Short mmCIF file of C-alpha atoms and ligand atoms in Angstrom, two decimals:
data_model
loop_
_atom_site.label_atom_id
_atom_site.label_comp_id
_atom_site.label_asym_id
_atom_site.label_seq_id
_atom_site.Cartn_x
_atom_site.Cartn_y
_atom_site.Cartn_z
CA MET A 1 0.02 0.05 0.09
CA ASP A 2 1.67 3.14 -1.19
CA PRO A 3 1.65 6.13 1.41
CA ALA A 4 -1.14 8.10 -0.33
CA SER A 5 -3.31 5.12 -0.30
CA PHE A 6 -2.69 4.39 3.32
CA ARG A 7 -3.28 8.03 4.15
CA LEU A 8 -6.71 7.86 2.56
CA TYR A 9 -7.92 4.57 4.22
CA ALA A 10 -6.27 5.34 7.48
CA HIS A 11 -8.39 8.48 7.46
CA GLN A 12 -11.42 6.48 6.51
CA VAL A 13 -10.96 3.92 9.20
CA VAL A 14 -10.28 6.51 12.00
CA ASP A 15 -13.45 8.47 10.82
CA TRP A 16 -15.25 5.02 10.97
CA ILE A 17 -13.86 4.41 14.49
CA ALA A 18 -14.76 7.89 15.85
CA ASP A 19 -18.47 7.49 14.57
CA TYR A 20 -18.48 3.75 16.01
CA LEU A 21 -17.51 4.91 19.36
CA ALA A 22 -19.83 7.69 19.20
CA HIS A 23 -22.84 5.47 18.43
CA VAL A 24 -21.74 2.14 19.93
CA GLY A 25 -24.85 2.25 22.21
CA ASP A 26 -27.03 2.04 19.24
CA TYR A 27 -26.09 -1.46 18.29
CA PRO A 28 -27.53 -4.60 19.99
CA VAL A 29 -24.82 -5.13 22.51
CA LEU A 30 -24.90 -9.04 21.98
CA ALA A 31 -24.61 -10.23 18.25
CA ARG A 32 -27.71 -11.51 16.87
CA THR A 33 -26.11 -13.95 14.48
CA GLN A 34 -26.48 -17.70 14.58
CA PRO A 35 -23.59 -20.09 14.80
CA GLY A 36 -22.24 -20.35 11.17
CA ASP A 37 -23.92 -17.34 9.84
CA ILE A 38 -20.52 -15.11 9.42
CA ARG A 39 -18.68 -17.96 8.07
CA ARG A 40 -21.30 -18.75 5.50
CA ALA A 41 -21.32 -15.13 4.44
CA LEU A 42 -17.64 -15.27 3.54
CA PRO A 43 -15.92 -16.81 0.63
CA ALA A 44 -14.56 -20.22 1.42
CA GLN A 45 -11.64 -19.84 -0.86
CA PRO A 46 -8.97 -16.99 -0.42
CA PRO A 47 -8.93 -14.34 -3.03
CA ARG A 48 -6.64 -15.02 -5.96
CA GLN A 49 -6.47 -11.41 -7.21
CA PRO A 50 -6.00 -8.04 -5.06
CA GLU A 51 -9.02 -6.71 -3.86
CA SER A 52 -9.82 -3.10 -3.21
CA MET A 53 -9.78 -1.69 0.34
CA GLN A 54 -13.20 -0.15 -0.11
CA ALA A 55 -14.60 -3.76 -1.01
CA ILE A 56 -12.75 -5.05 2.12
CA LEU A 57 -14.17 -2.29 4.59
CA ALA A 58 -17.55 -2.61 2.98
CA ASP A 59 -17.50 -6.25 3.96
CA PHE A 60 -16.11 -5.48 7.36
CA GLU A 61 -19.22 -3.23 7.88
CA ARG A 62 -21.73 -5.38 6.00
CA VAL A 63 -20.63 -9.04 7.07
CA LEU A 64 -18.43 -8.82 10.23
CA LEU A 65 -20.16 -5.88 12.13
CA PRO A 66 -23.38 -7.80 12.81
CA GLY A 67 -21.45 -10.80 14.23
CA ILE A 68 -19.70 -8.34 16.72
CA THR A 69 -20.68 -8.32 20.46
CA HIS A 70 -20.07 -4.79 21.57
CA TRP A 71 -17.72 -4.85 24.47
CA ASN A 72 -17.40 -1.03 24.12
CA ALA A 73 -21.20 -0.63 24.58
CA PRO A 74 -22.38 1.25 27.85
CA GLY A 75 -24.83 -1.50 28.28
CA PHE A 76 -22.08 -4.20 28.22
CA MET A 77 -21.97 -5.62 31.91
CA GLY A 78 -21.20 -9.32 31.22
CA PHE A 79 -18.17 -11.08 32.73
CA PHE A 80 -16.30 -7.87 33.28
CA GLY A 81 -17.16 -4.59 31.78
CA ILE A 82 -14.09 -3.25 29.83
CA THR A 83 -13.36 -0.20 27.61
CA GLY A 84 -10.67 0.20 24.81
CA SER A 85 -10.34 3.80 25.50
CA GLY A 86 -9.43 6.53 22.97
CA PRO A 87 -5.69 6.87 24.03
CA GLY A 88 -5.34 2.98 24.39
CA ILE A 89 -6.78 2.69 20.64
CA LEU A 90 -4.43 5.34 19.48
CA GLY A 91 -1.41 3.55 21.27
CA GLU A 92 -2.42 0.14 19.53
CA LEU A 93 -2.53 1.97 16.16
CA LEU A 94 1.02 3.29 16.83
CA ALA A 95 2.30 0.08 18.04
CA ALA A 96 0.82 -1.79 14.94
CA ALA A 97 2.43 0.88 12.65
CA LEU A 98 5.92 0.52 14.45
CA ASN A 99 5.65 -3.40 14.47
CA VAL A 100 8.58 -3.86 16.78
CA ASN A 101 9.18 -6.90 18.73
CA ALA A 102 10.07 -6.18 22.34
CA MET A 103 11.78 -9.54 22.69
CA LEU A 104 15.35 -8.08 23.53
CA TRP A 105 16.24 -4.57 24.76
CA ARG A 106 18.37 -4.18 21.38
CA THR A 107 15.28 -5.19 19.26
CA SER A 108 13.69 -1.70 20.55
CA PRO A 109 15.15 -0.28 23.47
CA ALA A 110 12.32 2.25 23.85
CA ALA A 111 9.84 -0.63 24.03
CA THR A 112 11.75 -2.61 26.88
CA GLU A 113 12.36 0.55 28.81
CA LEU A 114 9.02 2.17 28.34
CA GLU A 115 7.48 -1.18 29.67
CA GLN A 116 9.73 -0.67 32.75
CA VAL A 117 8.79 2.93 33.39
CA ALA A 118 5.12 2.27 32.71
CA LEU A 119 5.00 -0.68 34.89
CA ASP A 120 6.75 1.37 37.67
CA TRP A 121 4.23 3.94 37.42
CA LEU A 122 1.58 1.64 37.71
CA ARG A 123 3.29 0.03 40.77
CA GLN A 124 3.26 3.53 42.43
CA MET A 125 -0.44 4.12 41.48
CA LEU A 126 -1.21 0.83 43.22
CA GLY A 127 0.90 1.61 46.24
CA LEU A 128 3.06 -1.65 45.94
CA PRO A 129 6.39 -1.20 47.41
CA GLU A 130 9.78 -1.46 45.43
CA PRO A 131 11.56 -3.45 44.24
CA LEU A 132 9.14 -5.06 42.00
CA PHE A 133 10.03 -6.13 38.37
CA GLY A 134 7.17 -6.27 36.00
CA VAL A 135 6.59 -7.44 32.45
CA ILE A 136 3.37 -7.39 30.27
CA ASN A 137 1.68 -10.55 29.26
CA ASP A 138 -1.14 -11.24 26.90
CA THR A 139 -3.22 -12.41 29.49
CA ALA A 140 -3.52 -13.43 33.13
CA SER A 141 -3.91 -17.07 32.15
CA ALA A 142 -0.20 -16.82 30.85
CA GLY A 143 0.83 -14.81 34.08
CA THR A 144 -0.54 -17.52 36.28
CA LEU A 145 1.19 -20.38 34.57
CA TYR A 146 4.43 -18.37 34.55
CA ALA A 147 4.10 -17.50 38.33
CA LEU A 148 3.46 -21.37 39.09
CA ALA A 149 6.46 -22.49 36.86
CA ALA A 150 8.57 -20.07 38.64
CA ALA A 151 7.16 -21.49 42.12
CA ARG A 152 7.90 -25.05 40.91
CA GLU A 153 11.37 -23.72 39.81
CA ALA A 154 11.90 -22.53 43.25
CA LEU A 155 12.06 -26.02 44.57
CA SER A 156 15.68 -26.06 43.31
CA ASP A 157 16.51 -29.54 44.76
CA LEU A 158 14.22 -31.16 42.42
CA GLN A 159 15.90 -29.86 39.26
CA ILE A 160 12.73 -29.97 37.21
CA ARG A 161 13.61 -27.60 34.68
CA GLN A 162 16.55 -29.87 33.61
CA ARG A 163 15.42 -33.23 34.54
CA GLY A 164 11.52 -33.08 34.20
CA MET A 165 9.19 -35.08 36.27
CA SER A 166 8.13 -38.07 34.48
CA GLY A 167 10.01 -41.17 35.26
CA ARG A 168 11.47 -39.69 38.49
CA PRO A 169 10.01 -41.73 41.55
CA GLU A 170 12.05 -39.48 43.82
CA VAL A 171 10.08 -36.44 42.91
CA PRO A 172 7.19 -36.08 45.37
CA ARG A 173 3.77 -35.18 44.23
CA LEU A 174 3.54 -31.58 44.10
CA ARG A 175 0.48 -29.49 45.53
CA TYR A 176 -0.62 -26.06 45.28
CA TYR A 177 -3.80 -24.26 46.75
CA ALA A 178 -6.46 -21.85 45.75
CA SER A 179 -10.03 -21.38 46.78
CA GLN A 180 -12.96 -22.79 45.24
CA GLU A 181 -13.54 -19.39 43.82
CA ALA A 182 -10.26 -18.96 41.60
CA HIS A 183 -10.23 -18.79 38.15
CA SER A 184 -9.84 -21.82 35.87
CA ALA A 185 -6.48 -20.28 34.70
CA VAL A 186 -4.95 -21.67 38.07
CA ASP A 187 -6.32 -25.21 37.18
CA LYS A 188 -4.92 -25.00 33.66
CA ALA A 189 -1.60 -24.00 34.90
CA GLY A 190 -1.54 -27.39 36.76
CA ILE A 191 -2.34 -29.34 33.53
CA VAL A 192 0.59 -27.59 31.73
CA LEU A 193 3.18 -27.90 34.25
CA GLY A 194 2.74 -31.62 34.74
CA VAL A 195 1.36 -31.15 38.34
CA GLY A 196 -2.13 -32.28 37.19
CA LEU A 197 -5.47 -31.21 38.23
CA GLU A 198 -5.05 -33.19 41.35
CA GLY A 199 -2.08 -31.17 42.06
CA LEU A 200 -4.31 -28.18 42.83
CA ARG A 201 -6.18 -28.50 46.10
CA LYS A 202 -9.27 -26.31 46.29
CA ILE A 203 -10.00 -24.53 49.58
CA PRO A 204 -13.51 -23.86 50.82
CA VAL A 205 -14.45 -20.37 50.96
CA ASP A 206 -16.26 -18.74 53.82
CA ASP A 207 -19.83 -17.01 53.76
CA GLU A 208 -18.35 -14.07 51.68
CA TYR A 209 -16.66 -16.38 49.25
CA ARG A 210 -13.08 -15.80 50.59
CA LEU A 211 -10.73 -18.23 50.97
CA ASP A 212 -11.05 -19.97 54.51
CA VAL A 213 -7.26 -19.69 55.84
CA ALA A 214 -7.74 -22.32 58.83
CA ALA A 215 -8.99 -24.91 55.96
CA LEU A 216 -5.77 -24.07 53.88
CA GLU A 217 -3.65 -24.46 56.87
CA ARG A 218 -5.19 -27.85 57.81
CA ALA A 219 -5.00 -28.89 54.04
CA ILE A 220 -1.20 -28.15 53.95
CA LYS A 221 -0.57 -30.10 57.11
CA GLU A 222 -2.73 -32.91 55.79
CA ASP A 223 -0.74 -32.96 52.43
CA LEU A 224 2.51 -32.94 54.35
CA ALA A 225 1.62 -35.81 56.32
CA ALA A 226 0.46 -37.78 53.33
CA GLY A 227 3.88 -37.07 51.13
CA TRP A 228 2.90 -34.16 48.95
CA ARG A 229 5.11 -31.59 48.62
CA PRO A 230 3.15 -28.10 48.77
CA PHE A 231 4.73 -25.23 46.58
CA ALA A 232 2.57 -22.40 46.16
CA VAL A 233 -0.71 -20.70 46.96
CA VAL A 234 -2.79 -18.55 44.60
CA ALA A 235 -4.93 -15.81 46.44
CA THR A 236 -7.51 -13.71 44.39
CA VAL A 237 -8.25 -10.05 44.86
CA GLY A 238 -11.49 -9.85 43.03
CA THR A 239 -12.57 -13.30 42.20
CA THR A 240 -14.25 -13.89 38.79
CA SER A 241 -17.83 -14.65 40.13
CA THR A 242 -18.41 -12.42 42.96
CA THR A 243 -15.16 -10.28 43.28
CA SER A 244 -14.58 -11.45 46.64
CA VAL A 245 -11.23 -10.80 48.13
CA ASP A 246 -9.15 -13.58 49.84
CA PRO A 247 -7.39 -12.73 53.06
CA VAL A 248 -4.02 -11.98 51.69
CA PRO A 249 -2.16 -11.10 54.97
CA ALA A 250 -3.16 -14.42 56.75
CA ILE A 251 -2.44 -16.32 53.70
CA ALA A 252 0.89 -14.57 53.32
CA GLU A 253 1.73 -15.56 56.86
CA LEU A 254 1.13 -19.16 56.17
CA CYS A 255 3.17 -19.19 52.80
CA GLU A 256 6.08 -17.58 54.88
CA ARG A 257 5.59 -20.28 57.51
CA TYR A 258 5.36 -23.05 54.98
CA GLY A 259 7.88 -21.93 52.46
CA LEU A 260 5.52 -21.50 49.81
CA TRP A 261 5.46 -19.10 46.69
CA LEU A 262 2.46 -16.74 46.93
CA HIS A 263 1.01 -15.58 43.86
CA ILE A 264 -1.85 -13.16 43.88
CA ASP A 265 -4.49 -13.08 41.23
CA ALA A 266 -5.68 -9.28 41.29
CA SER A 267 -6.52 -9.50 37.38
CA TYR A 268 -9.80 -7.64 37.86
CA ALA A 269 -9.92 -5.81 41.22
CA GLY A 270 -6.38 -4.86 41.40
CA SER A 271 -7.17 -1.67 39.56
CA ALA A 272 -9.48 -0.55 42.47
CA ALA A 273 -6.36 -0.12 44.72
CA LEU A 274 -5.71 3.07 42.45
CA LEU A 275 -8.05 4.62 44.83
CA PRO A 276 -6.68 5.39 48.18
CA GLU A 277 -9.93 4.29 49.92
CA TYR A 278 -9.59 0.76 48.42
CA ARG A 279 -5.77 0.54 48.87
CA HIS A 280 -6.35 -1.87 51.73
CA ILE A 281 -7.50 -4.61 49.29
CA LEU A 282 -3.83 -5.05 48.54
CA ALA A 283 -2.85 -5.42 52.21
CA GLY A 284 -0.39 -8.38 52.33
CA CYS A 285 0.26 -8.22 48.56
CA GLU A 286 3.74 -6.47 49.32
CA ARG A 287 4.51 -10.06 50.64
CA ALA A 288 3.58 -11.93 47.45
CA ASP A 289 6.26 -13.42 45.15
CA SER A 290 4.25 -12.54 42.23
CA PHE A 291 1.16 -10.43 41.36
CA ILE A 292 -1.03 -10.02 38.24
CA VAL A 293 -3.26 -7.05 37.41
CA ASN A 294 -5.11 -6.79 34.05
CA PRO A 295 -5.21 -3.22 32.68
CA HIS A 296 -7.41 -4.64 29.86
CA LYS A 297 -10.06 -5.44 32.51
CA TRP A 298 -10.60 -2.41 34.51
CA LEU A 299 -7.87 0.18 33.27
CA PHE A 300 -9.33 1.10 29.99
CA THR A 301 -6.64 -0.52 28.00
CA PRO A 302 -7.57 -2.40 24.85
CA LEU A 303 -7.12 -6.29 24.90
CA ASP A 304 -4.48 -7.37 25.53
CA CYS A 305 -2.39 -6.20 28.59
CA SER A 306 -2.09 -8.25 31.67
CA VAL A 307 0.79 -7.03 33.98
CA PHE A 308 3.05 -9.51 35.95
CA PHE A 309 4.83 -8.40 38.70
CA THR A 310 7.50 -10.16 40.89
CA ARG A 311 9.83 -9.64 43.83
CA LYS A 312 11.75 -12.58 42.41
CA PRO A 313 12.64 -11.84 38.80
CA GLU A 314 15.91 -14.06 39.00
CA ILE A 315 13.69 -17.07 39.72
CA VAL A 316 11.22 -16.39 36.88
CA LYS A 317 14.28 -15.83 34.69
CA ALA A 318 15.74 -19.02 35.74
CA THR A 319 12.49 -20.88 34.86
CA PHE A 320 12.41 -19.49 31.44
CA SER A 321 15.48 -18.15 29.93
CA LEU A 322 16.95 -20.03 27.02
CA VAL A 323 18.96 -18.03 24.62
CA LEU A 324 19.69 -19.14 21.05
CA GLU A 325 23.01 -17.91 19.49
CA ILE A 326 21.08 -15.53 17.22
CA LEU A 327 19.41 -13.50 20.20
CA ARG A 328 22.72 -13.49 22.22
CA THR A 329 23.59 -9.77 23.04
CA ASP A 330 26.01 -8.13 25.23
CA GLU A 331 24.06 -5.08 26.57
CA GLU A 332 23.74 -4.83 30.44
CA ALA A 333 20.09 -4.38 29.91
CA PRO A 334 16.83 -6.92 30.58
CA ASN A 335 15.70 -8.90 27.55
CA LEU A 336 11.98 -9.38 28.31
CA MET A 337 11.78 -12.60 26.27
CA ASP A 338 13.54 -14.16 29.42
CA TYR A 339 10.39 -13.90 31.73
CA GLY A 340 7.98 -16.11 29.74
CA ILE A 341 7.64 -18.54 26.96
CA SER A 342 6.99 -16.10 24.12
CA LEU A 343 9.84 -14.99 22.07
CA GLY A 344 7.86 -12.36 20.28
CA ARG A 345 6.43 -9.54 22.38
CA ARG A 346 4.13 -6.92 21.35
CA PHE A 347 4.71 -3.21 22.16
CA ARG A 348 2.05 -3.29 24.77
CA ALA A 349 3.58 -0.78 27.22
CA LEU A 350 2.99 2.08 24.57
CA LYS A 351 -1.10 2.02 25.05
CA LEU A 352 -0.85 1.70 28.82
CA TRP A 353 1.67 4.52 28.99
CA MET A 354 -0.64 6.72 26.82
CA ILE A 355 -3.83 5.94 28.99
CA MET A 356 -1.81 6.87 32.23
CA ARG A 357 -0.72 10.08 30.96
CA TYR A 358 -4.07 10.90 28.97
CA PHE A 359 -6.17 10.20 32.09
CA GLY A 360 -3.58 11.02 34.70
CA GLN A 361 -3.91 9.24 38.12
CA GLU A 362 -6.69 11.39 39.24
CA GLY A 363 -8.81 10.89 36.01
CA LEU A 364 -8.35 7.34 36.31
CA GLN A 365 -9.33 7.34 39.94
CA ALA A 366 -12.58 9.39 39.11
CA ARG A 367 -13.56 6.80 36.58
CA LEU A 368 -13.12 3.81 38.95
CA ARG A 369 -14.86 5.57 41.70
CA GLU A 370 -17.91 6.32 39.43
CA HIS A 371 -17.92 2.63 38.47
CA ILE A 372 -17.98 1.58 42.16
CA ARG A 373 -20.67 4.09 42.74
CA LEU A 374 -22.83 2.78 40.07
CA GLY A 375 -22.27 -0.66 41.23
CA GLN A 376 -23.24 0.26 44.66
CA LEU A 377 -26.39 2.17 43.40
CA LEU A 378 -27.54 -0.96 41.58
CA ALA A 379 -26.79 -3.21 44.61
CA GLN A 380 -28.98 -0.83 46.84
CA TRP A 381 -31.90 -1.02 44.58
CA ILE A 382 -31.81 -4.67 44.54
CA ASP A 383 -31.59 -4.69 48.39
CA GLU A 384 -34.48 -2.33 48.65
CA ALA A 385 -36.75 -4.51 46.10
CA PRO A 386 -38.84 -7.08 47.73
CA ASP A 387 -38.75 -9.29 44.62
CA PHE A 388 -35.09 -9.30 43.89
CA GLU A 389 -32.22 -10.42 46.32
CA ARG A 390 -28.60 -10.14 46.25
CA LEU A 391 -26.51 -13.40 46.35
CA ALA A 392 -23.19 -11.93 47.37
CA PRO A 393 -21.46 -9.05 48.83
CA ALA A 394 -20.50 -6.44 46.14
CA PRO A 395 -17.18 -4.88 47.13
CA PHE A 396 -16.52 -3.33 43.90
CA SER A 397 -18.86 -2.46 40.82
CA THR A 398 -19.95 -6.10 40.29
CA VAL A 399 -23.28 -7.25 41.75
CA CYS A 400 -24.67 -10.90 41.80
CA PHE A 401 -28.37 -10.90 42.30
CA ARG A 402 -31.42 -12.80 41.16
CA ALA A 403 -35.12 -12.27 40.94
CA HIS A 404 -37.03 -13.88 43.98
CA PRO A 405 -40.76 -13.06 43.88
CA ARG A 406 -42.24 -13.64 47.22
CA GLY A 407 -43.87 -17.02 47.64
CA LEU A 408 -41.78 -18.67 44.92
CA ASP A 409 -39.03 -20.95 46.78
CA ASP A 410 -38.59 -23.76 44.53
CA GLU A 411 -34.96 -23.45 43.34
CA GLU A 412 -35.55 -25.19 40.00
CA GLN A 413 -38.35 -22.76 39.32
CA LEU A 414 -36.19 -19.69 40.45
CA THR A 415 -33.34 -20.96 38.11
CA ALA A 416 -35.79 -21.24 35.22
CA LEU A 417 -37.21 -17.76 35.93
CA ASN A 418 -33.93 -16.19 35.98
CA GLU A 419 -32.81 -17.64 33.09
CA ARG A 420 -35.59 -16.44 31.29
CA LEU A 421 -35.11 -13.00 32.59
CA LEU A 422 -31.28 -12.97 31.44
CA ASN A 423 -32.34 -14.28 27.94
CA ARG A 424 -35.04 -11.54 27.96
CA ILE A 425 -32.44 -8.83 29.00
CA ASN A 426 -29.61 -10.04 26.74
CA GLY A 427 -32.23 -10.51 23.77
CA ALA A 428 -33.57 -6.98 23.89
CA GLY A 429 -30.21 -5.59 22.81
CA HIS A 430 -29.48 -2.62 25.29
CA TYR A 431 -27.56 -4.77 27.68
CA PHE A 432 -25.63 -7.87 28.25
CA LEU A 433 -25.39 -9.60 31.56
CA SER A 434 -23.80 -12.82 32.28
CA HIS A 435 -24.60 -15.44 35.09
CA THR A 436 -22.85 -17.49 37.59
CA ARG A 437 -23.76 -20.16 40.27
CA LEU A 438 -23.43 -19.44 43.83
CA ARG A 439 -23.87 -22.20 46.39
CA GLY A 440 -25.88 -24.01 43.86
CA ARG A 441 -28.03 -20.90 43.27
CA TYR A 442 -28.34 -19.39 39.67
CA SER A 443 -27.25 -15.94 39.80
CA LEU A 444 -27.37 -12.89 37.59
CA ARG A 445 -24.40 -10.85 37.35
CA ALA A 446 -24.03 -6.97 36.33
CA ALA A 447 -20.19 -5.85 36.05
CA ILE A 448 -20.02 -2.33 35.47
CA GLY A 449 -16.58 -1.21 34.18
CA ASN A 450 -17.17 0.68 31.04
CA LEU A 451 -16.21 4.44 30.55
CA ARG A 452 -19.57 5.01 28.54
CA THR A 453 -21.88 3.50 31.40
CA SER A 454 -23.62 6.06 33.19
CA GLU A 455 -26.38 6.45 35.97
CA GLU A 456 -28.80 6.49 33.31
CA THR A 457 -27.47 3.14 31.82
CA VAL A 458 -27.93 1.62 35.09
CA ARG A 459 -31.31 2.95 35.68
CA GLY A 460 -32.33 1.59 32.26
CA LEU A 461 -31.03 -1.86 33.32
CA TRP A 462 -32.97 -1.74 36.42
CA ARG A 463 -36.07 -0.75 34.55
CA GLU A 464 -35.69 -3.78 32.22
CA LEU A 465 -35.29 -6.05 35.09
CA GLN A 466 -38.23 -5.06 36.71
CA GLU A 467 -40.24 -5.08 33.53
CA GLY A 468 -38.95 -8.72 32.94
CA LEU A 469 -40.02 -9.65 36.27
CA GLU A 470 -43.35 -8.12 35.54
CA ALA A 471 -43.80 -10.23 32.37
CA GLU A 472 -43.00 -13.11 34.34
CA ARG A 473 -45.63 -12.60 36.77
CA ALA A 474 -48.24 -12.16 34.00
CA ARG A 475 -46.82 -15.44 32.34
CA ARG A 476 -47.49 -17.41 35.75
CA SER A 477 -50.86 -15.74 36.40
N1 LIG B 501 -8.22 -14.16 36.91
C1 LIG B 501 -9.40 -13.69 37.35
C2 LIG B 501 -9.74 -13.41 38.69
C3 LIG B 501 -10.38 -13.40 36.19
O1 LIG B 501 -11.45 -12.92 36.55
C4 LIG B 501 -9.94 -13.76 34.80
C5 LIG B 501 -11.05 -13.40 33.80
O2 LIG B 501 -11.95 -13.01 33.83
C6 LIG B 501 -8.73 -14.19 34.58
C7 LIG B 501 -7.90 -14.62 35.65
C8 LIG B 501 -8.22 -14.68 33.34
O3 LIG B 501 -7.82 -13.47 32.50
P1 LIG B 501 -7.33 -13.41 31.18
O4 LIG B 501 -8.42 -13.41 30.28
O5 LIG B 501 -6.38 -12.23 31.07
O6 LIG B 501 -6.48 -14.87 30.97
#
């Protein structure tokens, strides 16, 4: 593409993006296509001849856009509400244009050094003490795997990196721990590391879905007595279902006592610690060996950007570093490829740096505070409504609840009613909610985290929920 054509189409695309973002609330939030619709609308064979950019962009709008679920929409409250903010989108655009690979310091010194500066700014914003080494990964799932791989490497007597685990009867069965509410990324790490799903012992939670520390200690003791070798605990600050916060100080205490690696999964809620009044959620995290927060969840950064901090970079490096001759360099500088399995690394720091500068710490705080205010408002309306009930505490901006009409106490019927309510809301096109199950009870879940979500948006959701319940009543009578 020659420069003049690039300029022309880039302007068109940027204009399209600006219009899209201005009107994103007008699209049905959840894509209305059926499985296979998009695929059928596209040629099965690749194009033999060049096609015009106009034709490609027209198909983007005509064929692909209907199959997009609009995560940018104000009414998107499924999973975790996220936003690819303006400065973040521009950062992605520039990073795509530069197309640098931040694998070695030499392959773009600015990419490596900006990553370190941006992550040190983030560290300061979160109130985490120095020294803390950070790298950006694609996802928390990758970071969790790296943390647990480093925890396994820290068992230096076993020499697992060099000698593996299979066929070695002298290697004890390895155990790590997380609450029953931890993300499946924690289980998956066990699959990849050869520790197996049985290597993860799930610890029960208390009434507020937080890891039960006494049960954790009992489990560690039992496992030691039975010949397991405990090596790590994953504590979650902001669990996926209810956003509960595990009691990290007490867990850190146990990890220190039993010599276990402590990994903190603060993928979602870590961002809330930007607020002085929420700083307490990271109490004890200064004692962790590794820590993850995802700016692509609640810090307005386009996917993907997951920050991995560690107090033990030398162990993470010892776990992963393997340098081909072609990659050997002699500068006294970190090569970030050494801290994970990916060699190629995108220039993700650029968008994060642009976001931190564009909003400033105070701008970020104001937006997070507003999301929490809106979440609390919804929680309050639910608490005050006789025919709805909250199913978990809402410490941040995510609310778990269900319709529970007076006199209807059959769990199966309540599940069916709430499933219909969810389908009705999601089908209407203004909102997208997801669901979860809490102590066996089917729960609706609204997660507010989008820059475009306003009080009016949340009021509209509440209206639709009440109308939905009315329709259910009419159906039953
Ligand atoms: N950990 C928690 C607590 C999460 O809620 C999620 C996703 O929602 C993850 C990890 C996985 O995040 P990622 O998509 O970055 O792998």
